[in-house]
Coordinates of C-alpha atoms and ligand atoms in Angstrom, one line a residue:
X116 CA 100.0 152.2 -58.2
X117 CA 101.0 155.6 -56.8
X118 CA 103.3 155.6 -53.8
X119 CA 105.7 157.9 -52.3
X120 CA 109.3 157.3 -51.2
X121 CA 110.8 159.8 -48.8
X122 CA 114.4 159.0 -49.1
X123 CA 116.8 161.8 -48.8
X124 CA 116.7 163.4 -45.3
X125 CA 118.9 166.3 -44.4
X126 CA 121.3 163.8 -42.8
X127 CA 122.0 162.0 -46.1
X128 CA 122.0 165.2 -48.1
X129 CA 124.7 166.9 -46.0
X130 CA 127.7 164.6 -47.0
X131 CA 126.6 165.1 -50.6
X132 CA 126.7 168.8 -50.3
X133 CA 130.1 168.8 -48.5
X134 CA 131.5 166.6 -51.3
X135 CA 130.1 168.9 -53.9
X136 CA 131.8 171.9 -52.1
X137 CA 135.2 170.2 -52.3
X138 CA 134.9 169.1 -55.9
X139 CA 135.2 171.2 -59.0
X140 CA 132.2 173.5 -59.5
X141 CA 129.2 171.4 -60.7
X142 CA 128.0 172.1 -64.2
X143 CA 124.4 171.3 -63.2
X144 CA 122.4 173.9 -61.4
X145 CA 122.1 173.4 -57.6
X146 CA 119.5 170.7 -56.6
X147 CA 116.9 173.2 -55.4
X148 CA 116.7 174.8 -58.9
X149 CA 116.5 171.6 -60.9
X150 CA 113.2 170.5 -62.4
X151 CA 112.1 167.1 -61.3
X152 CA 113.3 164.2 -63.4
X153 CA 110.9 161.8 -65.0
X154 CA 112.9 158.5 -65.1
X155 CA 111.5 155.3 -66.6
X156 CA 113.4 152.2 -65.6
X157 CA 112.9 149.4 -68.1
X158 CA 114.0 145.9 -67.0
X159 CA 114.3 142.3 -68.0
X160 CA 116.1 139.3 -66.5
X161 CA 116.9 135.6 -67.1
X162 CA 116.9 135.9 -70.8
X163 CA 118.4 132.4 -71.2
X164 CA 119.1 132.4 -74.9
X165 CA 115.7 133.5 -76.0
X166 CA 116.8 135.9 -78.8
X167 CA 114.4 134.3 -81.2
X168 CA 110.6 133.9 -80.6
X169 CA 109.3 130.4 -79.7
X170 CA 107.1 128.4 -82.1
X171 CA 104.0 130.2 -80.7
X172 CA 105.5 133.6 -81.7
X173 CA 106.0 134.6 -78.1
X174 CA 108.8 137.0 -76.8
X175 CA 112.1 137.4 -78.8
X176 CA 114.5 140.4 -79.0
X177 CA 112.9 141.9 -82.2
X178 CA 109.5 142.3 -80.6
X179 CA 111.1 143.4 -77.3
X180 CA 112.8 146.1 -79.3
X181 CA 109.5 147.4 -80.7
X182 CA 108.1 147.7 -77.2
X183 CA 111.2 149.4 -75.8
X184 CA 111.4 151.8 -78.8
X185 CA 107.7 152.8 -78.3
X186 CA 108.2 153.4 -74.6
X187 CA 111.4 155.4 -75.3
X188 CA 109.5 157.6 -77.8
X189 CA 106.5 158.1 -75.4
X190 CA 108.8 159.0 -72.4
X191 CA 110.9 161.4 -74.5
X192 CA 107.8 163.2 -75.8
X193 CA 106.8 163.8 -72.2
X194 CA 110.3 165.2 -71.4
X195 CA 111.4 162.1 -69.5
X196 CA 114.4 159.8 -69.6
X197 CA 114.9 156.0 -69.8
X198 CA 117.4 153.5 -68.2
X199 CA 117.3 149.9 -69.5
X200 CA 118.6 147.3 -67.2
X201 CA 118.9 143.5 -67.0
X202 CA 119.1 141.2 -64.0
X203 CA 121.5 138.7 -65.5
X204 CA 121.5 135.1 -66.9
X205 CA 121.7 135.9 -70.5
X206 CA 123.3 132.5 -71.1
X207 CA 121.9 129.0 -71.4
X208 CA 118.6 127.5 -72.3
X209 CA 118.2 127.4 -76.1
X210 CA 120.5 125.2 -78.3
X211 CA 120.7 127.7 -81.1
X212 CA 122.0 130.4 -78.7
X213 CA 124.1 128.0 -76.6
X214 CA 125.9 126.7 -79.7
X215 CA 126.8 130.3 -80.6
X216 CA 127.9 131.3 -77.0
X217 CA 125.0 133.7 -76.9
X218 CA 126.5 136.0 -79.5
X219 CA 123.1 136.9 -81.0
X220 CA 121.7 137.6 -77.5
X221 CA 124.5 140.0 -76.4
X222 CA 124.7 141.7 -79.8
X223 CA 120.9 142.1 -79.8
X224 CA 120.9 143.6 -76.4
X225 CA 123.4 146.2 -77.6
X226 CA 120.9 147.1 -80.4
X227 CA 118.2 147.4 -77.8
X228 CA 120.4 149.9 -76.0
X229 CA 120.8 148.2 -72.6
X230 CA 122.6 150.4 -70.2
X231 CA 123.9 147.7 -67.8
X232 CA 123.2 144.2 -66.6
X233 CA 123.9 142.2 -63.4
X234 CA 126.2 139.2 -63.7
X235 CA 124.2 136.0 -63.3
X236 CA 125.3 132.5 -62.3
X237 CA 124.7 131.3 -65.8
X238 CA 127.3 133.8 -67.1
X239 CA 129.8 131.1 -65.7
X240 CA 128.3 128.2 -67.6
X241 CA 130.9 128.6 -70.3
X242 CA 134.7 128.8 -69.8
X243 CA 136.2 132.1 -68.8
X244 CA 137.4 132.8 -72.4
X245 CA 133.7 132.8 -73.6
X246 CA 132.7 135.2 -70.8
X247 CA 135.6 137.5 -71.9
X248 CA 134.3 137.4 -75.5
X249 CA 130.8 138.1 -74.3
X250 CA 132.0 141.2 -72.3
X251 CA 133.4 142.5 -75.6
X252 CA 130.2 141.9 -77.5
X253 CA 128.2 143.7 -74.8
X254 CA 129.2 147.3 -75.1
X255 CA 127.2 147.9 -71.9
X256 CA 128.8 147.0 -68.6
X257 CA 128.3 143.7 -66.8
X258 CA 128.1 144.7 -63.2
X259 CA 129.0 142.7 -60.0
X260 CA 130.5 144.1 -56.9
X261 CA 130.9 140.9 -55.0
X262 CA 133.0 138.7 -57.3
X263 CA 136.7 138.8 -56.5
X264 CA 139.8 137.5 -58.1
X265 CA 142.4 137.8 -55.3
X266 CA 141.8 141.3 -53.9
X267 CA 140.5 142.7 -57.2
X268 CA 136.9 142.7 -58.4
X269 CA 136.4 140.7 -61.6
X270 CA 133.7 143.2 -62.9
X271 CA 132.9 146.8 -62.6
X272 CA 131.0 147.1 -59.3
X273 CA 128.7 150.0 -60.3
X274 CA 128.2 152.6 -62.9
X275 CA 126.8 156.1 -62.4
X276 CA 124.5 157.3 -65.2
X277 CA 123.5 160.9 -66.0
X278 CA 120.0 161.6 -67.1
X279 CA 118.6 165.2 -67.4
X280 CA 121.2 166.5 -65.0
X281 CA 120.5 163.9 -62.4
X282 CA 122.8 161.0 -61.3
X283 CA 121.6 157.4 -61.1
X284 CA 123.9 154.8 -59.6
X285 CA 123.5 151.2 -60.6
X286 CA 125.2 148.6 -58.4
X287 CA 125.6 145.0 -59.5
X288 CA 125.4 141.9 -57.2
X289 CA 125.5 138.1 -57.9
X290 CA 124.2 135.2 -55.8
X291 CA 126.7 133.4 -53.7
X292 CA 125.0 130.2 -54.8
X293 CA 126.9 130.5 -58.1
X294 CA 129.7 128.5 -56.5
X295 CA 127.5 125.5 -56.2
X296 CA 125.8 125.9 -59.6
X297 CA 128.6 125.9 -62.0
X298 CA 131.6 123.8 -62.9
X299 CA 134.5 124.5 -60.5
X300 CA 136.9 125.0 -63.4
X301 CA 134.9 128.0 -64.6
X302 CA 135.2 129.9 -61.3
X303 CA 138.7 128.7 -60.2
X304 CA 140.4 131.4 -58.2
X305 CA 137.2 133.5 -57.8
X306 CA 135.5 134.4 -54.5
X307 CA 131.9 135.3 -54.2
X308 CA 131.5 137.6 -51.1
X309 CA 128.2 138.2 -49.4
X310 CA 126.3 140.7 -51.6
X311 CA 124.8 142.4 -48.6
X312 CA 128.3 143.1 -47.2
X313 CA 129.4 144.7 -50.4
X314 CA 126.2 146.7 -50.7
X315 CA 126.6 147.9 -47.1
X316 CA 130.0 149.4 -48.0
X317 CA 129.0 150.8 -51.4
X318 CA 125.5 152.1 -50.9
X319 CA 126.4 155.0 -48.5
X320 CA 129.1 156.1 -51.0
X321 CA 126.7 155.9 -53.9
X322 CA 124.0 157.8 -52.0
X323 CA 126.5 160.7 -51.5
X324 CA 127.2 160.9 -55.2
X325 CA 123.8 160.1 -56.8
X326 CA 120.2 161.1 -56.7
X327 CA 118.9 157.5 -57.0
X328 CA 120.6 154.3 -56.1
X329 CA 119.6 151.0 -57.9
X330 CA 120.9 147.5 -57.4
X331 CA 120.8 145.3 -60.4
X332 CA 121.0 141.9 -58.8
X333 CA 120.9 138.2 -59.7
X334 CA 120.0 136.8 -56.3
X335 CA 116.3 135.7 -56.5
X336 CA 113.1 137.0 -54.9
X337 CA 112.0 134.9 -51.9
X338 CA 108.8 136.3 -50.4
X339 CA 109.3 137.6 -46.9
X340 CA 112.9 136.2 -47.1
X341 CA 111.7 132.6 -47.0
X342 CA 114.6 131.2 -49.0
X343 CA 115.1 127.7 -47.7
X344 CA 118.5 126.4 -48.8
X345 CA 119.1 129.2 -51.2
X346 CA 121.5 132.0 -50.5
X347 CA 119.9 135.3 -49.5
X348 CA 117.9 137.1 -52.1
X349 CA 116.6 140.6 -52.8
X350 CA 114.2 140.8 -49.9
X351 CA 117.0 139.9 -47.5
X352 CA 119.2 142.5 -49.2
X353 CA 116.7 145.3 -48.9
X354 CA 116.1 144.5 -45.2
X355 CA 119.8 144.3 -44.5
X356 CA 121.0 147.5 -46.4
X357 CA 119.1 150.7 -46.1
X358 CA 119.4 153.3 -48.9
X359 CA 118.5 151.4 -52.0
X360 CA 115.6 153.0 -54.0
X361 CA 115.1 150.0 -56.3
X362 CA 116.3 146.5 -56.8
X363 CA 116.0 145.2 -60.4
X364 CA 116.3 141.4 -59.8
X365 CA 116.5 138.1 -61.4
X366 CA 117.4 134.4 -60.8
X367 CA 114.2 133.1 -59.2
X368 CA 112.3 133.7 -62.5
X369 CA 109.1 135.1 -61.1
X370 CA 106.9 138.0 -62.0
X371 CA 107.3 139.8 -58.7
X372 CA 103.7 140.9 -58.2
X373 CA 102.6 141.0 -54.6
X374 CA 99.3 140.3 -52.9
X375 CA 100.6 141.5 -49.6
X376 CA 104.0 142.5 -48.2
X377 CA 104.9 138.9 -47.6
X378 CA 102.8 137.1 -50.2
X379 CA 103.6 136.9 -53.9
X380 CA 100.8 136.4 -56.5
X381 CA 101.8 132.9 -57.7
X382 CA 98.8 132.9 -60.1
X383 CA 99.8 136.1 -61.9
X384 CA 98.7 136.1 -65.5
X385 CA 100.0 138.3 -68.3
X386 CA 98.0 141.6 -68.7
X387 CA 97.0 141.8 -65.0
X388 CA 98.2 144.7 -62.9
X389 CA 101.4 144.1 -60.9
X390 CA 102.3 145.5 -57.5
X391 CA 106.0 145.2 -57.0
X392 CA 107.5 144.2 -53.6
X393 CA 108.6 146.9 -51.2
X394 CA 110.9 146.1 -48.2
X395 CA 112.5 148.6 -45.9
X396 CA 111.7 151.5 -48.3
X397 CA 113.2 149.7 -51.3
X398 CA 111.1 148.7 -54.4
X399 CA 111.9 145.2 -55.7
X400 CA 111.0 144.2 -59.3
X401 CA 111.5 141.2 -61.5
X402 CA 110.1 140.5 -65.0
X403 CA 109.6 136.7 -64.9
X404 CA 112.0 135.2 -67.5
X405 CA 113.0 134.8 -71.2
X406 CA 112.0 138.3 -72.2
X407 CA 108.3 137.4 -71.7
X408 CA 107.8 140.9 -70.3
X409 CA 109.5 144.2 -70.2
X410 CA 109.1 145.7 -66.7
X411 CA 108.3 149.4 -66.7
X412 CA 108.7 151.5 -63.5
X413 CA 108.0 155.3 -63.9
X414 CA 109.8 157.3 -61.3
X415 CA 109.8 161.0 -60.5
X416 CA 113.0 162.3 -58.8
X417 CA 113.2 165.7 -57.3
X418 CA 113.3 167.7 -54.0
X419 CA 115.3 164.9 -52.4
X420 CA 112.6 162.3 -53.1
X421 CA 112.4 159.3 -55.4
X422 CA 108.8 158.5 -56.1
X423 CA 107.4 155.5 -58.0
X424 CA 104.4 156.7 -60.0
X425 CA 103.3 153.6 -61.9
X426 CA 104.5 150.1 -62.5
X427 CA 103.6 147.5 -65.1
X428 CA 104.8 144.3 -66.7
X429 CA 104.4 144.6 -70.5
X430 CA 103.8 141.2 -72.1
X431 CA 105.7 140.5 -75.3
X432 CA 103.3 138.6 -77.5
X433 CA 102.4 136.2 -74.7
X434 CA 99.6 133.8 -75.2
X435 CA 97.5 132.2 -72.5
X436 CA 95.9 128.8 -72.7
X437 CA 92.1 128.7 -72.6
X438 CA 89.9 126.1 -71.0
X439 CA 89.5 124.4 -74.4
X440 CA 93.3 124.1 -74.8
X441 CA 93.7 126.8 -77.4
X442 CA 96.1 129.7 -76.9
X443 CA 95.0 133.3 -77.1
X444 CA 97.3 136.3 -77.5
X445 CA 97.3 138.8 -74.6
X446 CA 96.7 142.3 -76.1
X447 CA 97.5 143.6 -79.6
X448 CA 100.1 141.7 -81.6
X449 CA 103.5 143.4 -81.4
X450 CA 105.4 143.5 -84.7
X451 CA 109.0 142.5 -84.7
X452 CA 111.6 145.2 -85.4
X453 CA 112.5 144.4 -89.0
X454 CA 116.1 145.5 -88.9
X455 CA 116.9 143.5 -85.8
X456 CA 115.0 140.5 -87.1
X457 CA 117.2 140.4 -90.2
X458 CA 120.3 140.9 -88.1
X459 CA 119.3 137.9 -85.9
X460 CA 118.1 135.6 -88.7
X461 CA 121.6 134.4 -89.8
X462 CA 122.4 133.4 -86.2
X463 CA 119.2 131.4 -86.0
X464 CA 120.1 129.6 -89.3
X465 CA 123.7 128.9 -88.2
X466 CA 122.5 127.7 -84.8
X467 CA 120.0 125.3 -86.4
X468 CA 122.7 124.0 -88.8
X469 CA 125.0 123.3 -85.9
X470 CA 122.4 121.1 -84.4
X471 CA 123.3 118.6 -87.1
X472 CA 127.0 118.5 -86.2
X473 CA 127.9 115.2 -84.3
X474 CA 128.4 115.7 -80.6
X475 CA 129.6 112.1 -79.9
X476 CA 129.1 108.5 -80.8
X477 CA 127.7 105.3 -79.2
X478 CA 128.5 101.6 -79.9
X479 CA 124.8 100.7 -79.9
X480 CA 121.3 102.2 -79.7
X481 CA 120.2 103.5 -76.3
X482 CA 116.7 102.2 -75.9
X483 CA 114.0 104.9 -75.6
X484 CA 111.1 102.8 -76.7
X485 CA 107.9 104.4 -75.4
X486 CA 106.5 101.3 -73.8
X487 CA 109.8 100.1 -72.3
X488 CA 110.9 103.5 -70.7
X489 CA 107.5 103.5 -69.0
X490 CA 107.7 100.0 -67.6
X491 CA 111.3 98.9 -66.9
X492 CA 114.8 100.4 -66.4
X493 CA 116.5 101.0 -69.7
X494 CA 120.0 102.1 -70.9
X495 CA 118.7 105.4 -72.1
X496 CA 116.9 106.1 -68.8
X497 CA 120.1 105.2 -66.9
X498 CA 122.2 107.5 -69.3
X499 CA 119.9 110.5 -68.7
X500 CA 119.7 110.1 -65.0
X501 CA 123.4 109.6 -64.7
X502 CA 124.1 112.7 -66.8
X503 CA 121.8 114.7 -64.4
X504 CA 123.5 113.2 -61.3
X505 CA 127.0 113.9 -62.5
X506 CA 126.3 117.4 -63.8
X507 CA 124.7 118.5 -60.5
X508 CA 126.8 116.5 -58.1
X509 CA 123.6 115.1 -56.6
X510 CA 123.5 111.8 -54.6
X511 CA 120.9 110.4 -56.9
X512 CA 118.8 111.3 -59.9
X513 CA 115.4 110.2 -61.2
X514 CA 113.8 110.8 -64.6
X515 CA 110.2 110.1 -65.4
X516 CA 109.9 107.6 -68.3
X517 CA 107.4 109.9 -70.0
X518 CA 110.1 112.5 -70.3
X519 CA 112.1 110.2 -72.6
X520 CA 110.7 110.7 -76.1
X521 CA 112.9 108.8 -78.5
X522 CA 115.8 106.4 -78.7
X523 CA 119.4 107.6 -79.1
X524 CA 120.9 106.1 -82.3
X525 CA 124.0 103.9 -82.6
X526 CA 126.9 105.6 -84.3
X527 CA 127.1 109.4 -84.7
X528 CA 124.9 111.4 -82.3
X529 CA 123.9 115.0 -83.1
X530 CA 122.4 117.6 -80.8
X531 CA 119.2 117.2 -82.8
X532 CA 119.1 113.5 -81.8
X533 CA 119.5 114.6 -78.2
X534 CA 116.7 117.1 -78.6
X535 CA 114.4 114.4 -79.9
X536 CA 115.0 112.4 -76.7
X537 CA 114.4 115.5 -74.5
X538 CA 112.4 118.0 -76.4
X539 CA 110.7 119.8 -73.6
X540 CA 113.4 122.2 -72.5
X541 CA 113.0 121.1 -68.9
X542 CA 115.4 122.3 -66.3
X543 CA 117.2 120.2 -63.7
X544 CA 116.0 120.7 -60.1
X545 CA 118.1 119.6 -57.1
X546 CA 116.1 118.8 -53.9
X547 CA 117.9 118.7 -50.6
X548 CA 115.9 116.2 -48.5
X549 CA 116.4 114.4 -45.2
X550 CA 116.6 110.6 -45.5
X551 CA 113.1 110.4 -44.1
X552 CA 111.8 112.8 -46.8
X553 CA 113.7 111.0 -49.5
X554 CA 112.1 107.7 -48.5
X555 CA 108.6 109.4 -48.7
X556 CA 109.5 110.7 -52.1
X557 CA 110.7 107.3 -53.3
X558 CA 107.5 105.8 -51.9
X559 CA 105.6 108.1 -54.3
X560 CA 107.9 107.2 -57.2
X561 CA 107.5 103.5 -56.5
X562 CA 103.7 103.9 -57.0
X563 CA 104.3 104.9 -60.7
X564 CA 103.5 101.6 -62.1
X565 CA 104.5 100.1 -65.4
X566 CA 102.8 102.0 -68.2
X567 CA 102.7 105.3 -66.4
X568 CA 104.6 108.4 -67.6
X569 CA 105.9 108.8 -64.1
X570 CA 107.7 105.4 -64.2
X571 CA 111.1 106.2 -62.6
X572 CA 114.5 105.7 -64.4
X573 CA 117.3 106.2 -61.9
X574 CA 121.0 106.7 -61.2
X575 CA 122.8 106.4 -57.8
X576 CA 119.9 104.5 -56.4
X577 CA 119.6 100.7 -55.8
X578 CA 116.1 99.7 -54.7
X579 CA 113.7 96.9 -54.6
X580 CA 110.1 97.6 -55.4
X581 CA 107.1 95.3 -55.3
X582 CA 103.4 96.1 -55.7
X583 CA 104.2 99.8 -55.7
X584 CA 106.0 99.7 -52.4
X585 CA 109.7 100.2 -51.6
X586 CA 111.1 97.1 -49.9
X587 CA 114.6 98.3 -49.7
X588 CA 116.5 101.4 -50.9
X589 CA 120.2 102.3 -51.0
X590 CA 122.0 105.4 -52.1
X591 CA 125.6 105.0 -53.1
X592 CA 125.4 101.4 -51.8
X593 CA 124.4 102.5 -48.3
X594 CA 121.0 102.1 -46.7
X595 CA 119.2 105.5 -46.5
X596 CA 119.8 107.2 -43.1
X597 CA 116.6 108.9 -42.0
X598 CA 118.5 111.8 -40.4
X599 CA 121.2 112.5 -43.1
X600 CA 120.6 114.9 -45.9
X601 CA 120.5 113.8 -49.5
X602 CA 120.5 115.6 -52.8
X603 CA 118.1 114.4 -55.5
X604 CA 118.2 115.6 -59.1
X605 CA 114.9 115.5 -61.0
X606 CA 113.4 117.7 -63.7
X607 CA 111.3 120.8 -63.0
X608 CA 108.2 119.0 -64.5
X609 CA 108.2 116.2 -61.9
X610 CA 109.4 118.7 -59.2
X611 CA 106.2 120.7 -59.4
X612 CA 104.0 117.7 -59.4
X613 CA 104.0 116.5 -63.0
X614 CA 103.1 112.9 -63.8
X615 CA 101.6 112.6 -60.3
X616 CA 104.9 113.2 -58.3
X617 CA 104.7 115.2 -55.1
X618 CA 104.8 119.0 -55.7
X619 CA 108.0 120.1 -54.1
X620 CA 108.0 123.7 -55.4
X621 CA 107.7 125.2 -51.9
X622 CA 110.0 122.8 -50.2
X623 CA 112.8 124.8 -48.6
X624 CA 115.3 122.3 -50.2
X625 CA 114.1 123.1 -53.8
X626 CA 116.7 124.7 -56.1
X627 CA 116.2 125.0 -59.8
X628 CA 119.7 124.8 -61.3
X629 CA 118.4 126.3 -64.5
X630 CA 120.3 123.7 -66.5
X631 CA 118.5 122.6 -69.6
X632 CA 118.0 118.8 -69.6
X633 CA 119.0 118.3 -73.2
X634 CA 122.2 120.4 -72.7
X635 CA 123.1 118.3 -69.7
X636 CA 122.7 115.1 -71.7
X637 CA 124.6 116.6 -74.7
X638 CA 127.5 117.5 -72.3
X639 CA 127.6 114.0 -70.9
X640 CA 127.7 112.4 -74.4
X641 CA 130.4 114.8 -75.6
X642 CA 132.6 114.2 -72.5
X643 CA 132.2 110.4 -72.5
X644 CA 132.2 109.5 -76.2
X645 CA 132.4 106.9 -77.5
X646 CA 129.6 105.7 -75.2
X647 CA 129.6 102.0 -74.5
X648 CA 126.1 100.6 -74.1
X649 CA 127.4 98.1 -71.5
X650 CA 128.4 100.9 -69.2
X651 CA 124.8 102.0 -68.9
X652 CA 123.1 98.6 -68.1
X653 CA 120.4 99.5 -65.6
X654 CA 121.6 98.3 -62.1
X655 CA 119.1 100.1 -59.9
X656 CA 116.0 98.0 -59.7
Ligands
ZN118 ZN1 120.2 132.4 -62.1

C-alpha cells in the first residue's frame, strides 16, 4: 500500500535548525547529506497474559520472537532499522500469567527486544507495588505522558530513539477511562489528564527534536471517532493534534484495517491485506490482541518526509475455522524460539501448579447443575452475577445459564474449580442503557425459556416473568425509570448476540472492561470467604 506523507514543511524545519545552531555541534551530518532511513516499526498491543500458546498452538511469545527475529534479519540485510513497540495492556487475561503478576510476559518482552510500550488501563489491575515490580522486569520504558501524581508524571512521557543517525520520538498516552475501569485503591492520588491536551503540548517540542514522531497509545480505535460512551481514542487524537506521523494503538482490540476512511473492515481475516487508518496525515495502526499478529509498517524517512511504503499484519500461527468446523493454519507453521520457550516453560508449570492453591472456602456446594442453571435461578448463578456487578459497579448483572459449566464445591475452592465453572475466558462488558432500552433488553432475556442456554441468572434485579414476558422489573428495589441511565454487566458472549441475546456490539453504551470472568469470580470468592450459601439464595425472580 504505497502512500506518501509530506510532513516537514520549511516552517516546521526552521525551529529545528535554530535549536541545532544553539546546541553543541551535531555529530551526525546535516540533514541534506543524510541517506534516507529505512525504518520498520513492529507493533503489538493488548497482550493480556498470552505468553504461552493456546491449546490450538496459536500465538505465544516464543513464536512471536521467531517472526520478529526474521524481520530484524531481513531489514538489517537491506540496510534498515527496526523499532519494536507495544500499545499496552500486558496484564490480565490468563490465570497462569495473572498468578505470576505477568512476570513471564514482561521478561519475555525484554528477550524480544521491545523498545517501549504504552501504559494500558490493565497495568493498574494489580496494586501499585506490582506495577513497580513490573517496571523493573521491563528494561524498556513504560510510557505515558498524561498520568500525574500531584504535579509530577508517574511515567516517562516520551523517549527519543536514534536509528541510523535519525531521531524517532515515541510519546506514550493512556485512556482517561482507566479511572472507571480499575479499583480506586490502585489509582489513588493519580490524575489522568486528557491525552490530546498533553499531546498538543509535547508534539511540537518533539517535532523540533526528531525526524519522526510516534504516539504509542492505549486509547482505542473508534472508526470516524464514533466512540459512544468511551473516552476519545486514536482517531480523535489524530484529528485534534497535528504533527504525529504514526499512532501505534491498543485497547479496542481490533485489527485496524480500513475499507474506507471512516469504515473499518470488521470481517478482517488473518492473511488478508490490511490498510491502516489515516486521519489528518497520521497513520493509525493496531494489531488486534494477544499477540495474534505482529504489525509491520515499513517507512522511509528522508528529505523532510516520512513515507509509509508497506503495511501488513503478520499472523502468529493463527487458525481459521472452516465451514465443516475444522481449524486450518494460516500460512506456514512458525517454529517457536527454543531458548525463549525453555525460559518460559517453568513459569507455565508454576502457574499451573498455583491453580491448585485454595483461593477460598464455602459452607456448601454452589449449584451449577446443567439443567437447573438453564431453568431456574440458582445460588451459583447469583454468585457469578453478583461478582460481576460488584467488580464493575454496575446497577445490575445478568449471566446466561449456558455460561455456567460446573458446580462450585463445598469446602476448599481452588482457581481450577473456578475455571471449571467459567472455562471460556469471557470478558465482562458493561452496557450503559436508558431505562427504556434496559426494559427492551430484559424483554429479550425473559424470552430465554427454561432449558435454553440463554436462561438469565441475575443480580441487582427483581423481576416477575410469565410466559416469556416481563410483568414487573425493579433495579435496586425501584421500578425502572424509562428516562434514567442504567449500567448492566453481562459477558462479551451475550453482548455480541450469543445465546440469542440482542447484539449490542455497536451500541454507543458498550464498554468491554477486559476483565476475565473467572478472575472476577475468583476475586469475589477470595474477598468474601468463607462464603455462606444462604447469602446467595436467589431473590430476583
Ligand atoms: Zn485496555
